[in-house]
Tab-separated table of C-alpha atoms in Angstrom:
chain	number	residue	atom	x	y	z
V	21	MET	CA	6.410	7.585	-24.348
V	22	THR	CA	8.504	10.785	-24.741
V	23	LEU	CA	9.240	12.998	-21.891
V	24	HIS	CA	10.298	16.567	-23.168
V	25	PRO	CA	12.024	19.219	-21.036
V	26	HIS	CA	10.671	22.367	-20.538
V	27	PRO	CA	12.103	24.864	-23.310
V	28	GLY	CA	15.553	26.091	-22.500
V	29	ALA	CA	16.191	23.444	-20.172
V	30	THR	CA	19.474	21.676	-20.932
V	31	VAL	CA	18.383	18.294	-19.477
V	32	ALA	CA	17.787	15.574	-22.449
V	33	SER	CA	14.322	14.340	-23.563
V	34	ARG	CA	13.587	10.870	-22.749
V	35	TYR	CA	12.125	8.194	-25.078
V	36	MET	CA	10.754	5.267	-22.884
V	37	GLN	CA	10.011	1.876	-24.674
V	38	VAL	CA	8.239	-0.097	-22.078
V	39	LYS	CA	7.879	-3.924	-22.147
V	40	TRP	CA	5.882	-5.597	-19.737
V	41	HIS	CA	5.657	-9.263	-19.640
V	42	VAL	CA	3.263	-11.627	-17.799
V	43	ASP	CA	6.295	-14.064	-16.824
V	44	HIS	CA	9.951	-14.223	-16.779
V	45	ARG	CA	10.416	-17.115	-19.294
V	46	ALA	CA	13.224	-15.227	-21.312
V	47	LEU	CA	15.993	-12.573	-21.051
V	48	TYR	CA	17.326	-9.921	-23.282
V	49	THR	CA	20.587	-10.391	-24.987
V	50	LEU	CA	22.812	-8.604	-27.513
V	51	GLU	CA	21.443	-10.830	-30.474
V	52	GLY	CA	17.725	-10.936	-29.457
V	53	LEU	CA	17.373	-7.103	-29.661
V	54	THR	CA	17.713	-7.601	-33.495
V	55	GLU	CA	15.023	-10.222	-33.767
V	56	THR	CA	12.021	-9.342	-35.777
V	57	VAL	CA	8.608	-10.861	-35.661
V	58	GLY	CA	7.113	-11.175	-39.268
V	59	ARG	CA	7.382	-8.163	-41.233
V	60	GLY	CA	7.829	-5.904	-38.200
V	61	ARG	CA	10.697	-3.947	-36.725
V	62	SER	CA	13.043	-5.215	-34.125
V	63	LEU	CA	13.154	-3.626	-30.819
V	64	LEU	CA	16.798	-2.172	-31.563
V	65	GLN	CA	15.478	-0.783	-34.768
V	66	LYS	CA	12.231	0.984	-33.017
V	67	LEU	CA	14.765	2.558	-30.314
V	68	PHE	CA	16.921	3.782	-33.121
V	69	ALA	CA	14.134	5.288	-35.036
V	70	SER	CA	12.947	7.217	-32.108
V	71	TRP	CA	16.550	8.350	-31.156
V	72	ASN	CA	17.012	9.367	-34.845
V	73	THR	CA	13.800	11.514	-34.726
V	74	LEU	CA	14.539	13.277	-31.340
V	75	ARG	CA	18.323	13.899	-31.527
V	76	GLY	CA	17.857	16.846	-33.957
V	77	GLN	CA	15.612	18.418	-31.176
V	78	GLY	CA	18.430	18.604	-28.708
V	79	PRO	CA	20.108	15.876	-26.174
V	80	VAL	CA	18.168	12.599	-25.869
V	81	GLU	CA	18.159	9.372	-24.073
V	82	VAL	CA	16.490	6.278	-25.241
V	83	TRP	CA	15.315	3.911	-22.515
V	84	LEU	CA	14.226	0.187	-22.737
V	85	VAL	CA	12.214	-0.372	-19.469
V	86	SER	CA	11.165	-4.048	-18.747
V	87	ASN	CA	10.446	-6.555	-16.056
V	88	TRP	CA	12.540	-8.927	-18.080
V	89	SER	CA	16.357	-8.904	-17.177
V	90	ALA	CA	19.543	-9.070	-19.186
V	91	ASP	CA	21.259	-12.081	-19.770
V	92	PRO	CA	24.989	-12.190	-18.442
V	93	GLU	CA	26.497	-11.235	-21.495
V	94	LEU	CA	24.559	-8.062	-22.167
V	95	GLY	CA	24.251	-7.531	-18.431
V	96	GLY	CA	28.156	-7.452	-18.124
V	97	TYR	CA	28.054	-4.323	-20.313
V	98	LEU	CA	25.398	-2.398	-18.310
V	99	GLN	CA	26.336	-0.045	-15.548
V	100	GLY	CA	24.496	-0.656	-12.240
V	101	ARG	CA	24.529	3.177	-11.439
V	102	ASP	CA	22.373	4.461	-14.343
V	103	TRP	CA	21.886	1.751	-16.735
V	104	ARG	CA	24.199	3.021	-19.413
V	105	LEU	CA	26.491	0.707	-21.580
V	106	THR	CA	29.759	0.439	-19.884
V	107	GLU	CA	33.172	1.883	-21.341
V	108	ASP	CA	34.001	-1.859	-22.474
V	109	PHE	CA	31.272	-1.687	-25.077
V	110	PHE	CA	32.934	1.164	-26.770
V	111	VAL	CA	36.373	-0.284	-27.233
V	112	GLU	CA	37.885	0.415	-30.812
V	113	ALA	CA	38.912	-3.321	-31.622
V	114	PRO	CA	36.285	-5.438	-30.166
V	115	ALA	CA	36.985	-9.148	-29.927
V	116	GLY	CA	34.736	-12.406	-29.806
V	117	ARG	CA	31.397	-12.120	-29.177
V	118	LEU	CA	31.150	-8.360	-28.595
V	119	LYS	CA	32.659	-7.978	-32.302
V	120	ALA	CA	30.314	-10.273	-33.603
V	121	ALA	CA	27.246	-8.472	-31.909
V	122	ARG	CA	28.448	-5.089	-32.866
V	123	SER	CA	28.854	-6.180	-36.106
V	124	ARG	CA	25.350	-7.509	-36.263
V	125	TRP	CA	24.151	-4.174	-35.078
V	126	LEU	CA	25.720	-2.080	-37.729
V	127	GLU	CA	24.497	-4.416	-40.538
V	128	HIS	CA	20.979	-4.552	-38.761
V	129	LEU	CA	20.830	-0.754	-38.531
V	130	GLY	CA	22.653	0.015	-41.891
V	131	VAL	CA	24.819	2.724	-40.312
V	132	GLU	CA	28.651	3.348	-39.549
V	133	TRP	CA	30.280	2.865	-36.356
V	134	ASP	CA	30.376	6.803	-35.624
V	135	VAL	CA	26.601	6.831	-35.651
V	136	LEU	CA	26.186	3.693	-33.701
V	137	ARG	CA	28.510	4.901	-30.939
V	138	VAL	CA	26.580	7.993	-30.569
V	139	PHE	CA	23.400	6.114	-30.387
V	140	CYS	CA	24.702	3.513	-27.955
V	141	ALA	CA	25.746	6.211	-25.725
V	142	ASP	CA	22.211	7.465	-25.336
V	143	LEU	CA	20.936	4.096	-24.821
V	144	ARG	CA	19.567	3.186	-21.333
V	145	PHE	CA	18.463	-0.432	-20.220
V	146	ARG	CA	16.184	-0.458	-17.251
V	147	LEU	CA	15.737	-4.090	-16.951
V	148	GLY	CA	14.490	-6.238	-14.464
V	149	LEU	CA	11.976	-3.952	-12.921
V	150	ALA	CA	9.890	-4.838	-9.770
V	151	SER	CA	6.941	-7.216	-9.673
V	152	MET	CA	3.735	-5.718	-10.385
V	153	VAL	CA	2.916	-5.669	-6.808
V	154	GLU	CA	5.904	-3.518	-6.114
V	155	LEU	CA	5.193	-1.427	-8.947
V	156	GLU	CA	1.809	-0.826	-7.662
V	157	GLU	CA	3.284	0.153	-4.160
V	158	ARG	CA	5.841	2.691	-6.052
V	159	VAL	CA	3.000	4.197	-7.914
V	160	ASP	CA	0.560	4.543	-4.713
V	161	GLU	CA	3.702	6.094	-2.905
V	162	ARG	CA	4.372	8.679	-5.833
V	163	MET	CA	0.725	9.426	-6.017
V	164	ARG	CA	0.741	9.945	-2.091
V	165	MET	CA	3.731	12.264	-2.450
V	166	HIS	CA	1.649	14.356	-4.959
V	167	GLY	CA	-1.351	14.747	-2.975
V	168	LEU	CA	-3.324	12.116	-5.032
V	169	ARG	CA	-5.714	9.148	-3.969
V	170	GLN	CA	-4.074	5.771	-4.014
V	171	GLY	CA	-5.234	2.301	-4.285
V	172	PRO	CA	-6.725	0.145	-7.238
V	173	GLU	CA	-9.471	2.317	-8.088
V	174	PRO	CA	-7.572	5.456	-8.738
V	175	ARG	CA	-4.816	3.686	-10.467
V	176	ALA	CA	-7.473	2.308	-12.817
V	177	ILE	CA	-8.742	5.954	-13.356
V	178	ALA	CA	-5.316	7.010	-14.213
V	179	LEU	CA	-5.051	4.037	-16.617
V	180	ASP	CA	-8.293	4.442	-18.363
V	181	GLY	CA	-7.065	7.892	-18.994
V	182	ILE	CA	-3.836	7.006	-20.650
V	183	ARG	CA	-5.369	4.531	-22.990
V	184	GLU	CA	-7.741	7.152	-24.003
V	185	TRP	CA	-5.071	9.301	-25.083
V	186	ILE	CA	-3.232	6.496	-26.886
V	187	GLU	CA	-6.223	5.540	-28.786
V	188	ALA	CA	-7.022	9.141	-29.682
V	189	GLY	CA	-3.298	9.431	-30.778
V	190	GLY	CA	-1.912	13.061	-32.559
V	191	GLU	CA	-2.263	15.804	-30.027
V	192	ALA	CA	-4.210	14.060	-27.514
V	193	LYS	CA	-1.000	12.202	-26.786
V	194	ARG	CA	0.936	15.468	-25.982
V	195	LEU	CA	0.685	16.354	-22.253
V	196	ASP	CA	1.822	19.159	-20.252
V	197	ARG	CA	1.465	20.248	-16.673
V	198	ALA	CA	-1.868	22.263	-17.428
V	199	LYS	CA	-3.397	19.388	-19.227
V	200	LEU	CA	-2.563	16.910	-16.571
V	201	ARG	CA	-4.023	19.284	-13.683
V	202	VAL	CA	-7.237	19.323	-15.588
V	203	PHE	CA	-7.192	15.640	-15.918
V	204	ILE	CA	-6.573	15.301	-12.127
V	205	ARG	CA	-9.273	17.571	-10.913
V	206	ASP	CA	-11.775	16.243	-13.616
V	207	ARG	CA	-11.377	12.756	-12.803
V	208	GLY	CA	-11.428	13.172	-9.007
V	209	LEU	CA	-8.017	12.119	-8.415
V	210	LEU	CA	-6.882	14.807	-5.570
V	211	ALA	CA	-6.818	13.329	-2.024
V	212	SER	CA	-9.040	15.093	0.546
V	213	LYS	CA	-7.080	17.597	2.982
V	214	THR	CA	-7.683	17.554	6.501
V	215	ASP	CA	-7.983	20.996	8.014
V	216	THR	CA	-5.711	20.575	11.127
V	217	PRO	CA	-2.075	19.450	11.217
V	218	GLY	CA	-1.246	15.944	12.028
V	219	VAL	CA	1.354	14.550	14.417
V	220	GLY	CA	2.660	11.387	13.220
V	221	LEU	CA	2.566	7.992	15.201
V	222	TRP	CA	4.025	4.941	13.166
V	223	ILE	CA	3.683	1.430	14.427
V	224	HIS	CA	5.099	-1.157	12.066
V	225	GLY	CA	3.662	-4.650	13.093
V	226	TRP	CA	3.069	-7.029	9.995
V	227	ALA	CA	5.548	-4.808	7.907
V	228	ARG	CA	7.432	-1.840	7.611
V	229	ARG	CA	6.494	1.131	5.317
V	230	GLN	CA	7.444	4.760	4.983
V	231	TRP	CA	5.138	7.625	4.564
V	232	ARG	CA	5.868	11.122	3.437
V	233	GLU	CA	6.056	13.008	6.460
V	234	PRO	CA	8.323	12.020	9.117
V	235	PRO	CA	6.529	10.866	12.548
V	236	ALA	CA	6.963	12.477	16.090
V	237	VAL	CA	6.998	8.713	17.334
V	238	GLU	CA	7.896	5.549	15.440
V	239	LEU	CA	7.517	2.197	16.921
V	240	ASP	CA	9.021	-1.035	15.176
V	241	TRP	CA	7.247	-4.089	16.356
V	242	THR	CA	8.089	-6.211	13.186
V	243	PRO	CA	10.302	-8.749	15.189
V	244	HIS	CA	7.265	-9.696	17.190
V	245	PHE	CA	4.917	-10.240	14.165
V	246	ASP	CA	4.756	-12.505	11.307
V	247	ARG	CA	2.133	-11.950	8.676
V	248	ASP	CA	2.604	-15.426	6.824
V	249	THR	CA	2.171	-17.445	9.627
V	250	ARG	CA	-0.056	-14.695	11.547
V	251	ALA	CA	1.942	-15.304	14.697
V	252	VAL	CA	1.740	-12.556	17.333
V	253	PRO	CA	3.780	-11.972	20.498
V	254	THR	CA	2.491	-13.592	23.845
V	255	GLU	CA	0.545	-11.598	26.425
V	256	ALA	CA	3.700	-11.366	28.393
V	257	VAL	CA	5.625	-9.573	25.797
V	258	TRP	CA	2.813	-7.428	25.141
V	259	ARG	CA	2.166	-6.439	28.818
V	260	GLU	CA	5.867	-6.002	29.732
V	261	GLN	CA	7.438	-4.641	26.495
V	262	LEU	CA	5.103	-3.377	23.791
V	263	LEU	CA	2.131	-1.707	26.139
V	264	PRO	CA	4.770	0.182	28.051
V	265	GLU	CA	6.368	1.313	24.643
V	266	LEU	CA	2.891	2.267	23.546
V	267	ARG	CA	2.454	4.328	26.715
V	268	GLU	CA	5.625	6.197	26.435
V	269	ALA	CA	4.343	7.294	22.873
V	270	ARG	CA	1.342	8.574	24.472
V	271	ARG	CA	3.297	10.313	27.006
V	272	ARG	CA	5.763	11.856	24.110
V	273	LEU	CA	2.758	12.970	22.259
V	274	ALA	CA	0.985	14.832	25.206
V	275	SER	CA	2.917	18.074	24.367
V	276	ARG	CA	1.356	18.137	20.891
V	277	PRO	CA	-0.781	21.409	20.136
V	278	ALA	CA	-4.182	21.107	21.314
V	279	GLU	CA	-5.661	21.620	17.806
V	280	SER	CA	-3.485	18.801	16.168
V	281	VAL	CA	-4.858	15.094	15.423
V	282	ILE	CA	-2.632	12.247	15.678
V	283	ASP	CA	-1.622	10.648	12.314
V	284	PHE	CA	-1.598	7.141	12.648
V	285	ARG	CA	0.044	4.872	10.144
V	286	GLY	CA	1.147	1.337	10.295
V	287	LYS	CA	0.465	-2.353	8.772
V	288	VAL	CA	-0.777	-3.759	12.404
V	289	PRO	CA	-3.047	-6.691	13.420
V	290	LEU	CA	-6.844	-5.356	14.348
V	291	SER	CA	-6.189	-5.914	18.064
V	292	VAL	CA	-3.148	-3.638	17.855
V	293	SER	CA	-5.297	-0.860	16.396
V	294	LEU	CA	-7.906	-1.543	19.048
V	295	ALA	CA	-5.108	-1.039	21.641
V	296	VAL	CA	-4.036	2.093	20.101
V	297	GLY	CA	-7.226	3.378	20.640
V	298	THR	CA	-7.654	2.343	24.114
V	299	CYS	CA	-4.306	4.098	24.960
V	300	PHE	CA	-5.856	7.495	23.426
V	301	PRO	CA	-9.447	7.452	24.766
V	302	GLU	CA	-11.911	9.892	23.184
V	303	VAL	CA	-12.567	11.368	26.563
V	304	ALA	CA	-8.965	12.662	26.848
V	305	GLY	CA	-9.744	14.605	23.769
V	306	ASP	CA	-7.470	12.545	21.414
V	307	ARG	CA	-8.220	12.564	17.995
V	308	PHE	CA	-7.033	10.436	14.953
V	309	GLN	CA	-6.707	10.435	11.291
V	310	VAL	CA	-5.755	7.057	9.989
V	311	GLU	CA	-4.877	5.813	6.535
V	312	GLN	CA	-7.712	3.209	5.457
V	313	ALA	CA	-7.687	1.013	2.653
V	314	THR	CA	-11.474	0.450	1.454
V	315	ARG	CA	-13.081	-0.932	-1.816
V	316	GLY	CA	-10.047	-0.301	-3.740
V	317	GLU	CA	-8.904	2.956	-2.385
V	318	THR	CA	-6.662	4.169	0.385
V	319	VAL	CA	-8.272	7.089	2.059
V	320	LEU	CA	-7.646	9.001	5.362
V	321	TRP	CA	-10.349	8.720	8.141
V	322	ARG	CA	-10.890	10.921	10.913
V	323	SER	CA	-12.119	9.792	14.488
V	324	ASP	CA	-13.821	12.890	14.857
V	325	ALA	CA	-16.184	12.486	11.771
V	326	LYS	CA	-19.654	13.170	11.893
V	327	PRO	CA	-21.583	9.961	12.621
V	328	THR	CA	-23.697	8.841	9.865
V	329	GLN	CA	-27.172	7.399	10.388
V	330	ARG	CA	-26.016	3.780	9.734
V	331	GLN	CA	-27.385	1.223	12.184
V	332	LEU	CA	-25.753	-1.750	14.017
V	333	GLN	CA	-28.019	-4.959	14.768
V	334	GLY	CA	-27.052	-7.330	17.237
V	335	THR	CA	-28.146	-10.803	18.515
V	336	GLU	CA	-27.130	-12.472	21.618
V	337	HIS	CA	-28.013	-15.690	23.417
V	338	GLU	CA	-26.876	-17.354	26.738
V	339	SER	CA	-23.969	-19.778	26.674
V	340	ALA	CA	-22.829	-21.090	30.237
V	341	PRO	CA	-25.175	-19.712	33.094
V	342	ASP	CA	-22.153	-20.143	35.609
V	343	ALA	CA	-19.664	-18.278	33.395
V	344	MET	CA	-18.599	-14.563	33.991
V	345	ASP	CA	-17.492	-13.772	30.516
V	346	LEU	CA	-18.955	-11.823	27.588
V	347	LEU	CA	-18.042	-12.569	24.133
V	348	VAL	CA	-18.547	-10.055	21.508
V	349	VAL	CA	-18.183	-10.644	17.616
V	350	PHE	CA	-17.703	-7.139	15.896
V	351	GLN	CA	-18.269	-8.377	12.600
V	352	LEU	CA	-18.632	-5.504	9.600
V	353	THR	CA	-16.743	-6.667	6.742
V	354	GLY	CA	-17.066	-10.338	6.884
V	355	ASP	CA	-18.932	-13.361	8.427
V	356	ALA	CA	-16.959	-14.764	11.285
V	357	ARG	CA	-19.724	-17.093	12.776
V	358	PRO	CA	-18.516	-20.359	11.182
V	359	ASP	CA	-15.047	-19.864	12.952
V	360	VAL	CA	-16.916	-18.292	15.993
V	361	GLU	CA	-18.736	-21.646	16.336
V	362	ARG	CA	-15.754	-23.804	16.099
V	363	PHE	CA	-14.037	-21.518	18.738
V	364	LEU	CA	-17.134	-21.772	21.003
V	365	ALA	CA	-17.433	-25.571	20.602
V	366	SER	CA	-13.727	-25.746	21.766
V	367	HIS	CA	-14.655	-23.685	25.051
V	368	PRO	CA	-18.115	-24.823	25.964
V	369	ARG	CA	-18.292	-23.482	29.416
V	370	ARG	CA	-16.298	-20.336	29.144
V	371	PHE	CA	-18.747	-17.412	28.336
V	372	ARG	CA	-21.852	-16.351	29.888
V	373	ALA	CA	-23.381	-14.736	26.747
V	374	VAL	CA	-22.377	-14.308	23.127
V	375	LEU	CA	-23.000	-10.944	21.534
V	376	VAL	CA	-22.705	-10.585	17.567
V	377	LEU	CA	-22.536	-7.034	16.043
V	378	GLU	CA	-23.132	-6.602	12.421
V	379	PRO	CA	-24.272	-3.537	10.147
V	380	GLU	CA	-28.018	-3.796	8.826
V	381	GLY	CA	-28.122	-5.989	5.763
V	382	GLY	CA	-25.296	-8.162	7.242
V	383	PRO	CA	-21.538	-7.886	6.899
V	384	HIS	CA	-19.968	-7.387	3.738
V	385	ASP	CA	-16.787	-5.749	2.421
V	386	GLY	CA	-18.413	-2.374	1.442
V	387	ALA	CA	-20.432	-2.340	4.841
V	388	VAL	CA	-18.293	0.712	6.007
V	389	GLY	CA	-18.099	3.157	3.531
V	390	SER	CA	-16.625	6.373	5.234
V	391	ASP	CA	-15.361	7.373	8.461
V	392	GLY	CA	-18.792	8.656	9.514
V	393	ASP	CA	-19.848	5.087	9.007
V	394	ALA	CA	-16.788	3.853	11.153
V	395	VAL	CA	-17.677	6.219	13.946
V	396	ALA	CA	-21.192	5.370	13.830
V	397	PHE	CA	-20.499	1.741	14.211
V	398	ALA	CA	-17.973	2.520	16.916
V	399	VAL	CA	-20.498	4.507	19.018
V	400	LEU	CA	-23.268	1.909	18.778
V	401	ALA	CA	-20.949	-1.047	19.546
V	402	ARG	CA	-20.073	0.659	22.468
V	403	GLU	CA	-23.312	1.120	23.875
V	404	ARG	CA	-24.640	-2.524	22.880
V	405	ILE	CA	-21.624	-3.957	24.701
V	406	ARG	CA	-22.121	-1.833	27.785
V	407	GLN	CA	-25.789	-2.861	27.711
V	408	ALA	CA	-24.734	-6.593	27.410
V	409	ARG	CA	-22.442	-6.356	30.390
V	410	VAL	CA	-25.030	-5.106	32.679
V	411	ARG	CA	-27.724	-7.508	31.269
V	412	TRP	CA	-25.613	-10.513	32.003
V	413	ARG	CA	-23.490	-9.081	34.773
V	414	THR	CA	-20.023	-10.297	33.094
V	415	ALA	CA	-16.824	-8.906	34.574
V	416	THR	CA	-14.475	-9.626	31.264
V	417	THR	CA	-15.381	-8.834	27.672
V	418	HIS	CA	-13.704	-11.019	24.976
V	419	LEU	CA	-13.607	-9.145	21.747
V	420	ILE	CA	-13.221	-10.885	17.913
V	421	PRO	CA	-13.112	-8.082	15.470
V	422	TYR	CA	-13.878	-8.613	11.925
V	423	ALA	CA	-13.873	-5.066	10.620
V	424	PRO	CA	-11.759	-2.278	9.014
V	425	ALA	CA	-8.657	-1.377	11.111
V	426	GLY	CA	-9.766	2.269	11.441
V	427	CYS	CA	-13.053	1.021	12.719
V	428	CYS	CA	-11.412	-0.827	15.545
V	429	LEU	CA	-9.005	2.137	16.146
V	430	PHE	CA	-12.426	4.242	16.809
V	431	LEU	CA	-13.938	1.561	18.756
V	432	GLY	CA	-10.636	1.321	21.125
V	433	GLN	CA	-11.041	5.000	21.760
V	434	ARG	CA	-14.742	4.486	23.110
V	435	LEU	CA	-14.367	1.461	25.262
V	436	ASN	CA	-13.754	3.450	28.358
V	437	ALA	CA	-15.086	2.053	31.958
V	438	MET	CA	-15.799	-1.431	30.394
V	439	GLY	CA	-13.431	-3.332	32.415
V	440	PRO	CA	-10.759	-5.713	30.966
V	441	VAL	CA	-10.947	-6.499	27.375
V	442	VAL	CA	-9.339	-9.420	25.875
V	443	ALA	CA	-8.880	-8.814	22.280
V	444	TYR	CA	-8.538	-11.895	19.780
V	445	GLU	CA	-6.470	-12.555	16.499
V	446	ARG	CA	-7.246	-14.796	13.648
V	447	THR	CA	-4.787	-17.781	13.148
V	448	ALA	CA	-3.489	-18.837	9.854
V	449	ALA	CA	-5.950	-21.991	10.149
V	450	GLY	CA	-8.926	-20.034	10.362
V	451	GLY	CA	-9.494	-20.039	14.505
V	452	TYR	CA	-9.015	-17.367	16.923
V	453	VAL	CA	-6.975	-17.126	19.953
V	454	PRO	CA	-6.807	-14.409	22.668
V	455	PHE	CA	-3.674	-12.043	22.090
V	456	MET	CA	-3.772	-9.150	24.631
V	457	THR	CA	-5.826	-7.840	27.503
V	458	VAL	CA	-6.461	-4.028	27.540
V	459	GLU	CA	-7.661	-2.335	30.964
V	460	THR	CA	-10.615	0.071	30.053
V	461	GLY	CA	-11.156	1.314	33.758
C-alpha cells in the first residue's frame, strides 16, 4: 500500500509493506531480510523495488510494518522515536557483523554503497506492533474520531471493501478522499448523529478508556473493580465512597443546559449502570445517550428513544410465604435460570416470590436490537415489578440483571417509588452475590 501526498505537498510518499503473523515464533534479523522462499523475492528486494519506483516521484519512505519484533542486533540499529536506522548503521568503516550484513545487502540488491545508503535512510521498521485485540481497539477509536460506526461488523465491511479493491487491481486500488467518502456513504459506515449536545459523564469501573470529547465529570473507580476475578467493592465502600461521588456528579451536572443529554461512557458492571440510572431518574427530566455494543457493532442509545412494540413476558411463583423480599430476574440477552436456581437453593427461605422477566421468544444475544427496544423493556419491567410488589406485598426488591448495560441504565431511571432495590453481580464461579442497595423512594 502506498500513501501519496496531495500534489504540491512537501511530505514524503509512504510505501507500507504489512506483514501480520498469527504467532510470534520468529524475529526480524539483518540476515533474515535477505532470505527468499523458492524463486520469490526477499523482503529486502521488495522494499527496494518499491523505493526505486517511487523515488523518481519525489521524497519517499518505505515502511515494514509487522507484529513480529526485531532481534537484538537489528533492534540495536533502530531508533525508538521514528523507527529509522540509527547513525551507527551508516558508519563509513563498519566492522564485525554490521560489515558482514551490509556487504550481504549490497550483493543481494546489486547496488553500490551510495545507493544503499540513500535507500536505508528512507527505511522505517515499525516492528512489534500491538496484538490483534489492541489493533482492533485502535481501529475502533480512529473510526470513532472520524464519525464512523465501530465494532466487528463495521470493521468487516471496511475489510471486504479493501479486499475487493485489491482483487480488482489497477485503478481500483487508487483511492482518494472522494472515493473513500462514496464508499463510506454507500456501505453505511457513518455513525448516526444526535440532534442535541451531550454533557459527558465518564465512570471507569472494569477498565479505563478514553473517548474523543472530554467529559464534564470523570470518576475513576478502577481500584475497586477487577474484571478478571469479577471482584466488586463492599456495600460499605459503595455507600460511603462511591455513591457520594455519584451524587456529587449529579450535582455538578445539574447546571447543564436544559436541552442537553448526559453522554454516559464507561466500562462498568451492570449494577453500576442501574445505579447511575436511579441517580438520574427520568421523572427529574434526565436524559442519556450511552455507548452500547450490540451484535458486532458499537452504537449510541438514547433513553428518550420512542419505545418499540416489543413485549416482555413474565413468570412468577411463590417461594417462601413468610418472607418479605421479591427476587426479580431481568434476563434479556441470556438465560440466568440455572445460576438462579442454584442461588435460590442456597437461600431457601429468603424470598416471598420470584419474578422472571424476558422478551417474547426467550432471551438471546440479539433480543435487544435498538434503543427503542431497550426503552420498551425498561418501561414494561418497571410496571411488572410494581405489580408484583403489590401482589406479594414485599418490602425489598432484589434484582439480578442479564441485559445490555444501556438497558440496565434505562431501567434504573424508571425505578422510582420502588423502595430499596438490591442489585446483584455475577461471580467468576457463575453464582450471584448482592453488591449494592439503591434507594428509589
